[in-house]
Amino acid sequence: LQDAADSLAAAGAGDAELAEVLVRLATAEFVAGRIPDSAARSEAAADAATRAGRPDLVAQAALVLRGVTNPYVAPVVESLCRRALAADPPTAVRARLLSELAAMAAENGDPAEADRLAAEALRLAEQDGDALAVLDAARARELTLLTADSVGERLRLSRLAIAAAAEAGQPLSAV
């Protein structure tokens, strides 16, 4: 994929095509555990997508590194999510981006902000009904439940996540 991206750039391909290949490369690097490389590729993809006027590809680039709160990569992910949100994405995408920001806030020790973002993400995801958005939002919301009296909400979220994982074809996410 890196060769394809390099070849596209050398051949003078459009930024949209380059962004699409870079998102695929970033995803492959993420799956392979090459997180810093994936972050750099996601950022390059978002830059190319911005030049092409493709906010949908900016959002795709922002969502490659789902659940990564590594302190070296988190600022990149947060920046990409905020860039994608600024373009007023569709409801399901907005919910997924807010879920990522909620996870970042929880990891950064800002429980009030994490709670606000996760609650909004879950509200939007449930409203939209997109399975991936619901799954991401349920995960983010669970991170914000810090007290013992949240057992009922945790059970509701687990049922929601199991159903969304099945619908999204991600059975391991139900675990």
Short mmCIF file of C-alpha atoms in Angstrom, two decimals:
data_model
loop_
_atom_site.label_atom_id
_atom_site.label_comp_id
_atom_site.label_asym_id
_atom_site.label_seq_id
_atom_site.Cartn_x
_atom_site.Cartn_y
_atom_site.Cartn_z
CA LEU A 1 0.00 0.00 0.00
CA GLN A 2 2.88 2.38 0.67
CA ASP A 3 4.15 1.70 -2.85
CA ALA A 4 0.69 2.45 -4.20
CA ALA A 5 0.54 5.73 -2.30
CA ASP A 6 4.03 6.69 -3.49
CA SER A 7 3.16 5.77 -7.08
CA LEU A 8 -0.08 7.75 -6.96
CA ALA A 9 1.75 10.80 -5.66
CA ALA A 10 4.49 10.45 -8.28
CA ALA A 11 1.94 10.05 -11.06
CA GLY A 12 0.16 13.21 -9.98
CA ALA A 13 -3.03 11.52 -8.80
CA GLY A 14 -5.68 13.62 -7.19
CA ASP A 15 -5.71 14.26 -3.48
CA ALA A 16 -8.96 12.34 -3.01
CA GLU A 17 -7.50 9.18 -4.52
CA LEU A 18 -4.33 9.63 -2.47
CA ALA A 19 -6.38 10.13 0.70
CA GLU A 20 -8.32 6.92 0.07
CA VAL A 21 -5.12 4.89 -0.32
CA LEU A 22 -3.55 6.53 2.73
CA VAL A 23 -6.62 5.66 4.84
CA ARG A 24 -6.26 2.03 3.73
CA LEU A 25 -2.54 2.10 4.54
CA ALA A 26 -3.20 3.70 7.95
CA THR A 27 -5.78 1.00 8.67
CA ALA A 28 -3.35 -1.78 7.72
CA GLU A 29 -0.68 -0.24 9.94
CA PHE A 30 -3.16 0.04 12.81
CA VAL A 31 -4.14 -3.61 12.50
CA ALA A 32 -0.45 -4.56 12.38
CA GLY A 33 0.17 -2.65 15.63
CA ARG A 34 2.27 0.04 13.98
CA ILE A 35 0.42 2.79 15.81
CA PRO A 36 2.79 5.75 15.28
CA ASP A 37 3.01 4.95 11.55
CA SER A 38 -0.76 4.65 11.37
CA ALA A 39 -1.16 8.02 13.06
CA ALA A 40 1.23 9.68 10.61
CA ARG A 41 -0.57 8.09 7.66
CA SER A 42 -3.97 9.11 9.06
CA GLU A 43 -2.77 12.68 9.35
CA ALA A 44 -1.44 12.63 5.77
CA ALA A 45 -4.73 11.17 4.57
CA ALA A 46 -6.70 13.90 6.33
CA ASP A 47 -4.46 16.58 4.81
CA ALA A 48 -4.97 15.15 1.31
CA ALA A 49 -8.71 14.84 1.94
CA THR A 50 -8.87 18.45 3.09
CA ARG A 51 -7.09 19.61 -0.06
CA ALA A 52 -9.58 17.55 -2.11
CA GLY A 53 -12.57 19.01 -0.27
CA ARG A 54 -13.58 15.57 1.03
CA PRO A 55 -14.66 15.87 4.68
CA ASP A 56 -15.92 12.28 4.54
CA LEU A 57 -12.34 11.12 4.03
CA VAL A 58 -11.12 13.38 6.85
CA ALA A 59 -13.58 11.55 9.11
CA GLN A 60 -12.41 8.15 7.84
CA ALA A 61 -8.83 9.14 8.62
CA ALA A 62 -9.84 10.30 12.10
CA LEU A 63 -11.56 6.99 12.84
CA VAL A 64 -8.67 4.70 11.89
CA LEU A 65 -7.08 4.79 15.37
CA ARG A 66 -10.18 3.82 17.37
CA GLY A 67 -9.60 3.45 21.07
CA VAL A 68 -5.96 4.53 21.01
CA THR A 69 -5.10 6.76 23.94
CA ASN A 70 -1.32 6.43 23.68
CA PRO A 71 0.01 9.81 24.92
CA TYR A 72 2.23 10.21 21.84
CA VAL A 73 -0.57 9.52 19.37
CA ALA A 74 -3.59 10.90 21.24
CA PRO A 75 -2.98 14.54 20.21
CA VAL A 76 -3.05 13.48 16.54
CA VAL A 77 -6.26 11.52 17.00
CA GLU A 78 -7.89 14.36 18.92
CA SER A 79 -6.90 16.88 16.26
CA LEU A 80 -8.21 14.66 13.46
CA CYS A 81 -11.51 14.13 15.28
CA ARG A 82 -11.96 17.86 15.82
CA ARG A 83 -11.15 18.57 12.16
CA ALA A 84 -13.73 16.02 11.06
CA LEU A 85 -16.36 17.37 13.47
CA ALA A 86 -15.83 20.90 12.15
CA ALA A 87 -17.16 19.73 8.77
CA ASP A 88 -20.55 18.80 10.30
CA PRO A 89 -20.50 15.08 9.44
CA PRO A 90 -23.57 12.82 9.31
CA THR A 91 -25.05 11.84 12.68
CA ALA A 92 -23.48 8.37 12.91
CA VAL A 93 -20.03 9.72 12.05
CA ARG A 94 -20.45 12.57 14.53
CA ALA A 95 -21.34 10.04 17.23
CA ARG A 96 -18.25 7.95 16.46
CA LEU A 97 -15.97 11.01 16.52
CA LEU A 98 -17.45 12.19 19.82
CA SER A 99 -16.91 8.68 21.21
CA GLU A 100 -13.22 8.93 20.41
CA LEU A 101 -12.98 12.35 22.05
CA ALA A 102 -14.80 11.00 25.11
CA ALA A 103 -12.25 8.19 25.43
CA MET A 104 -9.45 10.76 25.16
CA ALA A 105 -11.03 12.94 27.84
CA ALA A 106 -11.47 9.94 30.14
CA GLU A 107 -7.85 8.93 29.66
CA ASN A 108 -6.69 12.51 30.24
CA GLY A 109 -8.44 12.69 33.61
CA ASP A 110 -11.34 14.92 32.61
CA PRO A 111 -14.34 12.86 33.70
CA ALA A 112 -16.86 15.69 33.30
CA GLU A 113 -15.88 16.29 29.67
CA ALA A 114 -15.73 12.54 28.99
CA ASP A 115 -19.21 12.14 30.45
CA ARG A 116 -20.61 15.01 28.38
CA LEU A 117 -19.06 13.77 25.12
CA ALA A 118 -20.00 10.13 25.70
CA ALA A 119 -23.59 10.96 26.61
CA GLU A 120 -23.95 13.05 23.44
CA ALA A 121 -22.31 10.32 21.34
CA LEU A 122 -24.67 7.69 22.73
CA ARG A 123 -27.72 9.90 22.23
CA LEU A 124 -26.77 10.52 18.60
CA ALA A 125 -25.86 6.89 17.94
CA GLU A 126 -29.11 5.57 19.37
CA GLN A 127 -31.04 8.22 17.44
CA ASP A 128 -29.31 7.26 14.18
CA GLY A 129 -29.30 3.50 14.77
CA ASP A 130 -25.95 2.89 13.07
CA ALA A 131 -24.50 -0.26 14.67
CA LEU A 132 -20.86 0.88 14.62
CA ALA A 133 -21.80 4.25 16.09
CA VAL A 134 -23.81 2.55 18.84
CA LEU A 135 -20.95 0.16 19.59
CA ASP A 136 -18.37 2.95 19.77
CA ALA A 137 -20.65 5.16 21.88
CA ALA A 138 -21.52 2.34 24.30
CA ARG A 139 -17.81 1.70 24.82
CA ALA A 140 -17.12 5.37 25.41
CA ARG A 141 -20.06 5.74 27.77
CA GLU A 142 -18.91 2.74 29.79
CA LEU A 143 -15.57 4.50 30.37
CA THR A 144 -17.41 7.35 32.09
CA LEU A 145 -19.30 5.22 34.61
CA LEU A 146 -17.13 5.61 37.66
CA THR A 147 -19.39 4.73 40.57
CA ALA A 148 -20.78 1.51 41.97
CA ASP A 149 -24.35 2.69 41.47
CA SER A 150 -23.98 2.53 37.68
CA VAL A 151 -24.57 -1.23 37.45
CA GLY A 152 -27.95 -0.81 35.75
CA GLU A 153 -26.49 1.46 33.09
CA ARG A 154 -23.54 -0.87 32.57
CA LEU A 155 -25.94 -3.77 31.99
CA ARG A 156 -27.96 -1.70 29.52
CA LEU A 157 -24.79 -0.69 27.68
CA SER A 158 -23.55 -4.28 27.55
CA ARG A 159 -26.84 -5.43 26.00
CA LEU A 160 -26.69 -2.55 23.56
CA ALA A 161 -23.08 -3.35 22.64
CA ILE A 162 -23.79 -7.06 22.15
CA ALA A 163 -26.70 -6.30 19.83
CA ALA A 164 -24.72 -3.66 17.92
CA ALA A 165 -21.70 -5.98 17.58
CA ALA A 166 -23.90 -8.71 16.11
CA GLU A 167 -25.55 -6.25 13.72
CA ALA A 168 -22.18 -4.81 12.66
CA GLY A 169 -20.73 -8.27 12.06
CA GLN A 170 -18.15 -7.84 14.82
CA PRO A 171 -18.77 -10.80 17.12
CA LEU A 172 -15.52 -10.28 19.05
CA SER A 173 -16.73 -6.81 20.03
CA ALA A 174 -19.54 -8.46 21.95
CA VAL A 175 -16.98 -10.01 24.28
#
